[in-house]
mmCIF file of C-alpha atoms in Angstrom:
data_model
loop_
_atom_site.group_PDB
_atom_site.id
_atom_site.type_symbol
_atom_site.label_atom_id
_atom_site.label_comp_id
_atom_site.label_asym_id
_atom_site.label_seq_id
_atom_site.Cartn_x
_atom_site.Cartn_y
_atom_site.Cartn_z
ATOM 1 C CA MET A 1 0.626 24.130 -11.984
ATOM 2 C CA THR A 2 -1.061 20.889 -13.083
ATOM 3 C CA ASP A 3 -4.723 20.262 -12.116
ATOM 4 C CA ILE A 4 -5.395 17.236 -9.895
ATOM 5 C CA GLY A 5 -6.663 15.000 -12.699
ATOM 6 C CA GLY A 6 -3.682 15.862 -14.873
ATOM 7 C CA ARG A 7 -1.320 15.202 -11.981
ATOM 8 C CA LYS A 8 -2.804 11.745 -11.419
ATOM 9 C CA THR A 9 -2.371 10.846 -15.094
ATOM 10 C CA GLU A 10 1.159 12.211 -15.008
ATOM 11 C CA HIS A 11 1.988 10.108 -11.948
ATOM 12 C CA ILE A 12 0.748 6.975 -13.731
ATOM 13 C CA ARG A 13 2.790 7.757 -16.827
ATOM 14 C CA LEU A 14 5.963 8.383 -14.837
ATOM 15 C CA CYS A 15 5.557 5.194 -12.812
ATOM 16 C CA LEU A 16 5.198 3.252 -16.056
ATOM 17 C CA GLU A 17 7.868 4.942 -18.167
ATOM 18 C CA GLU A 18 10.588 6.344 -15.903
ATOM 19 C CA GLU A 19 13.034 4.918 -13.369
ATOM 20 C CA VAL A 20 11.217 5.916 -10.203
ATOM 21 C CA GLY A 21 12.354 3.141 -7.899
ATOM 22 C CA ALA A 22 14.504 3.762 -4.850
ATOM 23 C CA GLU A 23 18.247 3.482 -5.511
ATOM 24 C CA GLY A 24 20.901 2.257 -3.092
ATOM 25 C CA ILE A 25 18.374 0.761 -0.678
ATOM 26 C CA SER A 26 16.441 -2.499 -0.735
ATOM 27 C CA THR A 27 13.213 -3.656 0.867
ATOM 28 C CA GLY A 28 15.294 -5.702 3.297
ATOM 29 C CA PHE A 29 13.590 -8.967 2.348
ATOM 30 C CA ASP A 30 16.873 -10.073 0.760
ATOM 31 C CA LYS A 31 18.333 -10.222 4.290
ATOM 32 C CA TYR A 32 15.922 -13.003 5.253
ATOM 33 C CA MET A 33 15.460 -16.560 4.057
ATOM 34 C CA PHE A 34 13.194 -19.466 4.894
ATOM 35 C CA ARG A 35 14.699 -22.680 6.245
ATOM 36 C CA HIS A 36 13.333 -25.422 4.014
ATOM 37 C CA ASN A 37 11.232 -28.165 5.617
ATOM 38 C CA ALA A 38 11.790 -31.372 3.654
ATOM 39 C CA LEU A 39 8.896 -33.118 5.413
ATOM 40 C CA PRO A 40 6.039 -30.595 5.544
ATOM 41 C CA GLU A 41 3.429 -33.184 6.618
ATOM 42 C CA LEU A 42 0.649 -31.499 4.669
ATOM 43 C CA ASN A 43 -0.912 -31.650 1.209
ATOM 44 C CA PHE A 44 -0.266 -28.746 -1.143
ATOM 45 C CA GLU A 45 -3.930 -28.549 -2.185
ATOM 46 C CA ASP A 46 -4.988 -28.235 1.473
ATOM 47 C CA ILE A 47 -3.016 -25.026 2.097
ATOM 48 C CA SER A 48 -5.400 -22.197 3.000
ATOM 49 C CA LEU A 49 -4.791 -18.507 2.263
ATOM 50 C CA LYS A 50 -7.928 -17.400 4.121
ATOM 51 C CA THR A 51 -7.523 -14.814 6.848
ATOM 52 C CA THR A 52 -9.263 -11.821 8.441
ATOM 53 C CA PHE A 53 -8.410 -8.150 8.617
ATOM 54 C CA LEU A 54 -9.996 -6.068 11.368
ATOM 55 C CA GLY A 55 -12.641 -8.763 11.657
ATOM 56 C CA ALA A 56 -13.434 -8.869 7.943
ATOM 57 C CA PRO A 57 -12.876 -12.247 6.247
ATOM 58 C CA VAL A 58 -10.706 -12.266 3.114
ATOM 59 C CA ARG A 59 -9.871 -15.158 0.829
ATOM 60 C CA THR A 60 -6.219 -14.165 0.607
ATOM 61 C CA PRO A 61 -3.796 -12.139 2.770
ATOM 62 C CA PHE A 62 -3.195 -9.691 -0.086
ATOM 63 C CA LEU A 63 -3.977 -6.011 -0.605
ATOM 64 C CA ILE A 64 -3.945 -4.048 -3.830
ATOM 65 C CA SER A 65 -2.276 -0.975 -2.379
ATOM 66 C CA SER A 66 -3.535 2.578 -2.822
ATOM 67 C CA MET A 67 -2.452 3.817 -6.230
ATOM 68 C CA THR A 68 -4.693 6.076 -8.246
ATOM 69 C CA GLY A 69 -7.967 7.797 -9.101
ATOM 70 C CA GLY A 70 -9.061 11.205 -10.347
ATOM 71 C CA SER A 71 -8.692 10.837 -14.121
ATOM 72 C CA GLU A 72 -10.158 8.838 -17.002
ATOM 73 C CA LEU A 73 -7.097 6.578 -17.164
ATOM 74 C CA ALA A 74 -7.163 6.120 -13.390
ATOM 75 C CA ALA A 75 -10.837 5.137 -13.541
ATOM 76 C CA MET A 76 -10.072 2.361 -16.016
ATOM 77 C CA ILE A 77 -7.204 1.105 -13.851
ATOM 78 C CA ASN A 78 -9.284 1.176 -10.664
ATOM 79 C CA ASP A 79 -12.165 -0.675 -12.336
ATOM 80 C CA ARG A 80 -9.822 -3.376 -13.600
ATOM 81 C CA LEU A 81 -8.071 -3.703 -10.246
ATOM 82 C CA ALA A 82 -11.399 -3.879 -8.389
ATOM 83 C CA GLU A 83 -12.766 -6.566 -10.687
ATOM 84 C CA ALA A 84 -9.601 -8.638 -10.275
ATOM 85 C CA ALA A 85 -9.603 -8.161 -6.502
ATOM 86 C CA GLU A 86 -13.207 -9.310 -6.311
ATOM 87 C CA ARG A 87 -12.519 -12.385 -8.447
ATOM 88 C CA ARG A 88 -9.508 -13.458 -6.441
ATOM 89 C CA GLY A 89 -10.404 -12.267 -2.944
ATOM 90 C CA TRP A 90 -7.829 -9.520 -2.446
ATOM 91 C CA ALA A 91 -8.532 -6.440 -0.340
ATOM 92 C CA MET A 92 -8.143 -3.120 -2.179
ATOM 93 C CA GLY A 93 -7.144 0.464 -1.513
ATOM 94 C CA VAL A 94 -7.555 3.442 -3.838
ATOM 95 C CA GLY A 95 -5.457 6.546 -4.367
ATOM 96 C CA SER A 96 -6.144 9.804 -2.567
ATOM 97 C CA VAL A 97 -9.853 10.659 -2.830
ATOM 98 C CA ARG A 98 -9.156 14.347 -2.210
ATOM 99 C CA ALA A 99 -9.735 15.082 -5.903
ATOM 100 C CA ALA A 100 -13.291 13.713 -5.764
ATOM 101 C CA VAL A 101 -14.107 15.410 -2.453
ATOM 102 C CA GLU A 102 -13.143 18.726 -4.034
ATOM 103 C CA ARG A 103 -14.594 17.993 -7.491
ATOM 104 C CA ASN A 104 -17.668 15.774 -7.458
ATOM 105 C CA GLU A 105 -17.423 15.037 -11.193
ATOM 106 C CA LEU A 106 -14.343 12.887 -10.424
ATOM 107 C CA SER A 107 -16.220 10.656 -7.955
ATOM 108 C CA SER A 108 -16.858 7.904 -10.494
ATOM 109 C CA THR A 109 -13.099 7.340 -10.892
ATOM 110 C CA PHE A 110 -12.962 6.118 -7.283
ATOM 111 C CA ALA A 111 -16.316 4.292 -7.102
ATOM 112 C CA VAL A 112 -14.874 0.780 -6.965
ATOM 113 C CA ARG A 113 -17.472 -0.795 -4.684
ATOM 114 C CA ARG A 114 -19.814 -1.356 -7.657
ATOM 115 C CA LYS A 115 -17.083 -3.577 -9.164
ATOM 116 C CA ALA A 116 -16.129 -5.287 -5.904
ATOM 117 C CA PRO A 117 -19.176 -5.884 -3.699
ATOM 118 C CA SER A 118 -17.672 -8.300 -1.167
ATOM 119 C CA ILE A 119 -14.018 -7.449 -0.447
ATOM 120 C CA PRO A 120 -12.617 -5.017 2.151
ATOM 121 C CA ILE A 121 -11.985 -1.635 0.494
ATOM 122 C CA ILE A 122 -9.906 1.199 1.925
ATOM 123 C CA ALA A 123 -10.504 4.857 1.068
ATOM 124 C CA ASN A 124 -7.483 7.164 1.214
ATOM 125 C CA LEU A 125 -6.728 10.806 1.986
ATOM 126 C CA GLY A 126 -3.541 12.737 2.616
ATOM 127 C CA ALA A 127 -3.225 13.253 6.363
ATOM 128 C CA VAL A 128 -1.747 16.700 5.804
ATOM 129 C CA GLN A 129 -5.054 17.856 4.301
ATOM 130 C CA LEU A 130 -6.391 17.863 7.865
ATOM 131 C CA ASN A 131 -4.145 20.902 8.356
ATOM 132 C CA TYR A 132 -5.648 22.564 5.257
ATOM 133 C CA GLY A 133 -9.295 22.500 6.205
ATOM 134 C CA PHE A 134 -10.366 18.899 5.600
ATOM 135 C CA SER A 135 -12.981 17.957 8.196
ATOM 136 C CA THR A 136 -14.547 14.827 9.611
ATOM 137 C CA GLU A 137 -17.370 15.349 7.101
ATOM 138 C CA ASP A 138 -14.858 15.471 4.222
ATOM 139 C CA CYS A 139 -13.311 12.215 5.427
ATOM 140 C CA MET A 140 -16.714 10.534 5.548
ATOM 141 C CA ARG A 141 -17.485 11.889 2.096
ATOM 142 C CA ALA A 142 -14.322 10.189 0.804
ATOM 143 C CA VAL A 143 -15.425 6.914 2.382
ATOM 144 C CA GLU A 144 -18.900 7.211 0.834
ATOM 145 C CA ILE A 145 -17.528 7.980 -2.646
ATOM 146 C CA VAL A 146 -15.448 4.820 -2.602
ATOM 147 C CA GLY A 147 -17.989 2.656 -0.785
ATOM 148 C CA ALA A 148 -15.182 1.806 1.618
ATOM 149 C CA ASP A 149 -15.115 -0.119 4.875
ATOM 150 C CA MET A 150 -12.254 1.904 6.327
ATOM 151 C CA LEU A 151 -10.115 4.982 5.732
ATOM 152 C CA VAL A 152 -6.349 5.317 5.569
ATOM 153 C CA LEU A 153 -4.580 8.663 6.002
ATOM 154 C CA HIS A 154 -1.301 8.745 4.119
ATOM 155 C CA LEU A 155 1.874 10.412 5.338
ATOM 156 C CA ASN A 156 3.986 11.761 2.478
ATOM 157 C CA SER A 157 6.032 14.592 3.945
ATOM 158 C CA LEU A 158 8.988 14.304 1.586
ATOM 159 C CA GLN A 159 6.781 13.993 -1.481
ATOM 160 C CA GLU A 160 5.001 17.198 -0.501
ATOM 161 C CA VAL A 161 8.349 18.990 -0.268
ATOM 162 C CA PHE A 162 9.358 17.929 -3.787
ATOM 163 C CA GLN A 163 5.911 18.228 -5.358
ATOM 164 C CA PRO A 164 5.301 21.530 -7.182
ATOM 165 C CA GLU A 165 1.812 21.723 -5.643
ATOM 166 C CA GLY A 166 2.997 20.404 -2.276
ATOM 167 C CA ASN A 167 1.365 21.055 1.106
ATOM 168 C CA ASN A 168 4.060 20.707 3.743
ATOM 169 C CA ALA A 169 2.469 22.043 6.959
ATOM 170 C CA PHE A 170 2.798 18.859 9.027
ATOM 171 C CA GLY A 171 2.899 20.579 12.429
ATOM 172 C CA GLY A 172 0.331 19.436 14.996
ATOM 173 C CA LEU A 173 -0.921 16.699 12.704
ATOM 174 C CA LEU A 174 -1.049 13.878 15.256
ATOM 175 C CA SER A 175 -3.826 15.536 17.265
ATOM 176 C CA ARG A 176 -5.870 16.032 14.101
ATOM 177 C CA ILE A 177 -5.402 12.374 13.187
ATOM 178 C CA GLU A 178 -6.597 11.491 16.693
ATOM 179 C CA ASP A 179 -9.712 13.628 16.204
ATOM 180 C CA ILE A 180 -10.567 11.753 13.013
ATOM 181 C CA CYS A 181 -9.963 8.373 14.645
ATOM 182 C CA ARG A 182 -12.290 9.284 17.513
ATOM 183 C CA SER A 183 -14.980 10.810 15.279
ATOM 184 C CA LEU A 184 -15.376 8.364 12.388
ATOM 185 C CA PRO A 185 -17.587 5.271 12.844
ATOM 186 C CA ILE A 186 -15.182 3.098 10.822
ATOM 187 C CA PRO A 187 -11.569 1.959 11.366
ATOM 188 C CA VAL A 188 -8.981 4.610 10.502
ATOM 189 C CA GLY A 189 -5.431 3.675 9.574
ATOM 190 C CA VAL A 190 -2.247 5.465 8.617
ATOM 191 C CA LYS A 191 0.206 4.602 5.844
ATOM 192 C CA GLU A 192 3.417 5.953 4.449
ATOM 193 C CA VAL A 193 3.965 6.196 0.683
ATOM 194 C CA GLY A 194 7.372 4.537 0.387
ATOM 195 C CA TRP A 195 9.704 5.785 3.120
ATOM 196 C CA GLY A 196 8.425 3.624 5.961
ATOM 197 C CA ILE A 197 7.004 3.893 9.477
ATOM 198 C CA ASP A 198 9.176 2.956 12.455
ATOM 199 C CA GLY A 199 8.197 1.459 15.799
ATOM 200 C CA VAL A 200 8.290 4.733 17.736
ATOM 201 C CA THR A 201 5.981 6.461 15.256
ATOM 202 C CA ALA A 202 3.679 3.433 15.177
ATOM 203 C CA LYS A 203 3.294 3.566 18.951
ATOM 204 C CA ARG A 204 2.363 7.269 18.790
ATOM 205 C CA LEU A 205 -0.188 6.564 16.072
ATOM 206 C CA ARG A 206 -1.681 3.654 17.987
ATOM 207 C CA GLY A 207 -1.975 5.851 21.048
ATOM 208 C CA ALA A 208 -3.935 8.333 18.941
ATOM 209 C CA GLY A 209 -6.489 5.662 18.101
ATOM 210 C CA VAL A 210 -5.195 4.435 14.751
ATOM 211 C CA ALA A 211 -6.648 0.959 14.087
ATOM 212 C CA PHE A 212 -4.186 -0.204 11.431
ATOM 213 C CA ILE A 213 -0.805 0.760 10.048
ATOM 214 C CA ASP A 214 0.532 0.227 6.535
ATOM 215 C CA VAL A 215 4.307 0.585 6.809
ATOM 216 C CA ALA A 216 4.836 1.269 3.055
ATOM 217 C CA GLY A 217 8.585 0.955 3.495
ATOM 218 C CA ALA A 218 11.539 1.822 1.305
ATOM 219 C CA GLY A 219 12.831 -0.286 -1.537
ATOM 220 C CA GLY A 220 10.006 0.196 -4.027
ATOM 221 C CA THR A 221 8.718 3.410 -5.603
ATOM 222 C CA SER A 222 10.426 6.598 -4.424
ATOM 223 C CA TRP A 223 8.077 9.558 -4.681
ATOM 224 C CA SER A 224 10.943 12.030 -4.554
ATOM 225 C CA GLN A 225 12.107 10.342 -7.773
ATOM 226 C CA VAL A 226 8.624 10.598 -9.264
ATOM 227 C CA GLU A 227 8.306 14.283 -8.398
ATOM 228 C CA LYS A 228 11.803 14.931 -9.734
ATOM 229 C CA PHE A 229 10.485 14.298 -13.222
ATOM 230 C CA ARG A 230 7.589 16.701 -12.691
ATOM 231 C CA SER A 231 9.513 19.592 -11.194
ATOM 232 C CA ALA A 232 10.614 22.634 -13.161
ATOM 233 C CA ASP A 233 12.688 23.792 -10.180
ATOM 234 C CA PRO A 234 16.357 22.931 -10.873
ATOM 235 C CA VAL A 235 17.181 22.952 -7.147
ATOM 236 C CA ARG A 236 14.500 20.388 -6.303
ATOM 237 C CA ARG A 237 15.297 18.248 -9.348
ATOM 238 C CA ALA A 238 18.945 18.054 -8.330
ATOM 239 C CA ALA A 239 18.174 17.607 -4.632
ATOM 240 C CA ALA A 240 15.862 14.653 -5.319
ATOM 241 C CA GLU A 241 18.888 12.539 -6.240
ATOM 242 C CA ALA A 242 20.204 12.879 -2.687
ATOM 243 C CA PHE A 243 17.028 11.179 -1.404
ATOM 244 C CA ALA A 244 16.966 8.199 -3.775
ATOM 245 C CA ASP A 245 18.131 5.917 -0.936
ATOM 246 C CA TRP A 246 16.069 7.571 1.806
ATOM 247 C CA GLY A 247 13.752 5.588 4.055
ATOM 248 C CA ILE A 248 13.435 2.522 6.243
ATOM 249 C CA PRO A 249 13.482 -0.871 4.479
ATOM 250 C CA THR A 250 10.079 -2.536 4.421
ATOM 251 C CA ALA A 251 11.200 -5.668 6.270
ATOM 252 C CA GLU A 252 12.679 -3.581 9.086
ATOM 253 C CA CYS A 253 9.480 -1.532 9.349
ATOM 254 C CA ILE A 254 7.294 -4.627 9.681
ATOM 255 C CA ARG A 255 9.521 -6.134 12.355
ATOM 256 C CA GLU A 256 9.727 -2.882 14.352
ATOM 257 C CA VAL A 257 6.056 -1.977 14.125
ATOM 258 C CA ARG A 258 4.854 -5.444 15.091
ATOM 259 C CA ALA A 259 7.114 -5.364 18.159
ATOM 260 C CA ALA A 260 5.978 -1.855 19.120
ATOM 261 C CA VAL A 261 2.222 -2.314 18.639
ATOM 262 C CA PRO A 262 1.465 -6.037 18.868
ATOM 263 C CA ASP A 263 -2.294 -5.428 18.973
ATOM 264 C CA ALA A 264 -2.555 -3.277 15.821
ATOM 265 C CA ALA A 265 -3.576 -4.580 12.413
ATOM 266 C CA LEU A 266 -0.524 -4.343 10.171
ATOM 267 C CA ILE A 267 -0.074 -4.126 6.403
ATOM 268 C CA GLY A 268 3.360 -4.840 4.953
ATOM 269 C CA SER A 269 3.881 -2.977 1.682
ATOM 270 C CA GLY A 270 6.690 -1.223 -0.129
ATOM 271 C CA GLY A 271 8.495 -2.873 -3.031
ATOM 272 C CA LEU A 272 6.911 -6.336 -2.842
ATOM 273 C CA ASN A 273 7.308 -8.129 -6.170
ATOM 274 C CA ASN A 274 6.313 -11.755 -5.608
ATOM 275 C CA GLY A 275 4.691 -14.243 -3.282
ATOM 276 C CA VAL A 276 7.932 -15.061 -1.486
ATOM 277 C CA ASP A 277 8.278 -11.378 -0.534
ATOM 278 C CA ALA A 278 4.708 -11.593 0.735
ATOM 279 C CA ALA A 279 5.470 -14.744 2.727
ATOM 280 C CA LYS A 280 8.387 -12.973 4.401
ATOM 281 C CA ALA A 281 6.222 -9.950 5.184
ATOM 282 C CA LEU A 282 3.592 -12.164 6.794
ATOM 283 C CA ALA A 283 6.192 -14.173 8.712
ATOM 284 C CA LEU A 284 7.686 -10.932 10.042
ATOM 285 C CA GLY A 285 4.312 -9.929 11.466
ATOM 286 C CA ALA A 286 2.132 -8.350 8.766
ATOM 287 C CA ASN A 287 -1.545 -9.301 8.552
ATOM 288 C CA LEU A 288 -1.781 -8.380 4.872
ATOM 289 C CA ALA A 289 0.879 -8.014 2.169
ATOM 290 C CA GLY A 290 0.358 -5.019 -0.117
ATOM 291 C CA PHE A 291 1.307 -4.797 -3.797
ATOM 292 C CA GLY A 292 1.374 -1.481 -5.656
ATOM 293 C CA ARG A 293 3.463 -0.515 -8.672
ATOM 294 C CA ALA A 294 4.122 -4.175 -9.549
ATOM 295 C CA LEU A 295 0.431 -4.373 -10.521
ATOM 296 C CA LEU A 296 0.248 -1.115 -12.451
ATOM 297 C CA GLU A 297 1.630 -2.183 -15.841
ATOM 298 C CA PRO A 298 -0.440 -5.378 -16.076
ATOM 299 C CA ALA A 299 -3.539 -3.439 -14.965
ATOM 300 C CA VAL A 300 -3.012 -0.951 -17.787
ATOM 301 C CA HIS A 301 -2.307 -3.717 -20.322
ATOM 302 C CA SER A 302 -5.190 -6.167 -19.872
ATOM 303 C CA GLU A 303 -7.468 -8.045 -17.510
ATOM 304 C CA GLU A 304 -5.733 -11.276 -18.509
ATOM 305 C CA ARG A 305 -2.238 -10.057 -17.683
ATOM 306 C CA LEU A 306 -3.361 -8.681 -14.325
ATOM 307 C CA ASP A 307 -5.149 -11.913 -13.426
ATOM 308 C CA ALA A 308 -2.093 -13.954 -14.381
ATOM 309 C CA LEU A 309 0.113 -11.889 -12.068
ATOM 310 C CA LEU A 310 -2.266 -12.190 -9.117
ATOM 311 C CA GLU A 311 -2.529 -15.929 -9.692
ATOM 312 C CA ARG A 312 1.256 -16.237 -9.811
ATOM 313 C CA VAL A 313 1.685 -14.320 -6.546
ATOM 314 C CA GLU A 314 -0.866 -16.567 -4.837
ATOM 315 C CA PHE A 315 0.875 -19.687 -6.174
ATOM 316 C CA GLU A 316 4.266 -18.422 -4.967
ATOM 317 C CA LEU A 317 2.871 -17.790 -1.478
ATOM 318 C CA ARG A 318 1.304 -21.243 -1.305
ATOM 319 C CA THR A 319 4.547 -22.833 -2.477
ATOM 320 C CA ALA A 320 6.581 -20.949 0.128
ATOM 321 C CA MET A 321 4.134 -22.086 2.802
ATOM 322 C CA PHE A 322 4.406 -25.677 1.561
ATOM 323 C CA GLY A 323 8.189 -25.371 1.668
ATOM 324 C CA ILE A 324 8.158 -24.576 5.395
ATOM 325 C CA GLY A 325 5.187 -26.748 6.372
ATOM 326 C CA ALA A 326 2.763 -23.899 7.125
ATOM 327 C CA GLY A 327 -0.761 -24.998 6.257
ATOM 328 C CA ASP A 328 -2.506 -21.683 6.887
ATOM 329 C CA ILE A 329 -1.815 -17.994 7.477
ATOM 330 C CA PRO A 330 -1.690 -18.213 11.306
ATOM 331 C CA ALA A 331 0.994 -20.898 10.949
ATOM 332 C CA LEU A 332 2.951 -18.634 8.600
ATOM 333 C CA ASN A 333 2.576 -15.673 10.981
ATOM 334 C CA SER A 334 4.071 -17.717 13.821
ATOM 335 C CA THR A 335 6.742 -19.657 11.908
ATOM 336 C CA THR A 336 10.268 -19.946 13.286
ATOM 337 C CA ARG A 337 11.620 -20.857 9.866
ATOM 338 C CA LEU A 338 12.292 -17.296 8.694
ATOM 339 C CA VAL A 339 15.898 -16.474 9.606
ATOM 340 C CA ARG A 340 18.364 -13.703 8.834
ATOM 341 C CA ARG A 341 20.988 -14.572 6.267
ATOM 342 C CA GLU A 342 24.489 -14.889 7.657
#
């Protein structure tokens, strides 16, 4: 069995080197298109990407999604991501802080606030750990390690089934999530890890006090595919192939969740690759658009390559907004120019 730090490094390596994307399912953004506005009646340089998330101002509607932490390589990646997020005004999440809660010597690999003093930062824990003894105090410890403004609890039931070290006791979890939401003095959210959250589940989570939801839909990284490469169990390795197309497409998740919980803060993530994907996510109802594995390789390579990608995504979003005549994020959120393809 691999220790936590080794597992985090292994996850990074697999996401960089192996085919771990979902197969036979897309994000669903390909089913939508913007109707071009030939007379936008605005100046490109006047387009504003500023917005707020749970009352916090951000310079862009982008989130660096929860990815890693818990190893030397992960620390370098998190530092580079945090520095880039601070420079460009992106919000940021980190990978599961469980490793640092259990082993204090790993805390520095998650301590991104020192690199990003002004942006919203989201700490992260596996929700299922609440069924394995994690307490309100442990959750607050995770927040303090990161220097975070909020906490997200991730739901990864299928990953836990395929993971050699998996914890799959998900029974009675909603009431424990509710306890954390009621006890912590900061906003608590819930996210998936790549299979999506539907409207019915979102409504249950909102009723339990969840402040924000990150749909993390299908079409990007498949964690059953990732764990397939780690497993020595021939049954699980073979079975993982049957789940390569499992999940709810990201676009469908955003649309459903926004309709079900119109008052919740919503993050659209899961397979986003460019600023046009982000524009569609925001037009479908997301407050922030989250990017994960698309940022991993440039973050490992260099500060310059990462910065260039973030700049490109911002430019693509601005251009899409110009193309439909949306001068700011509220106008994009309320546009009628996103239509389903025939």
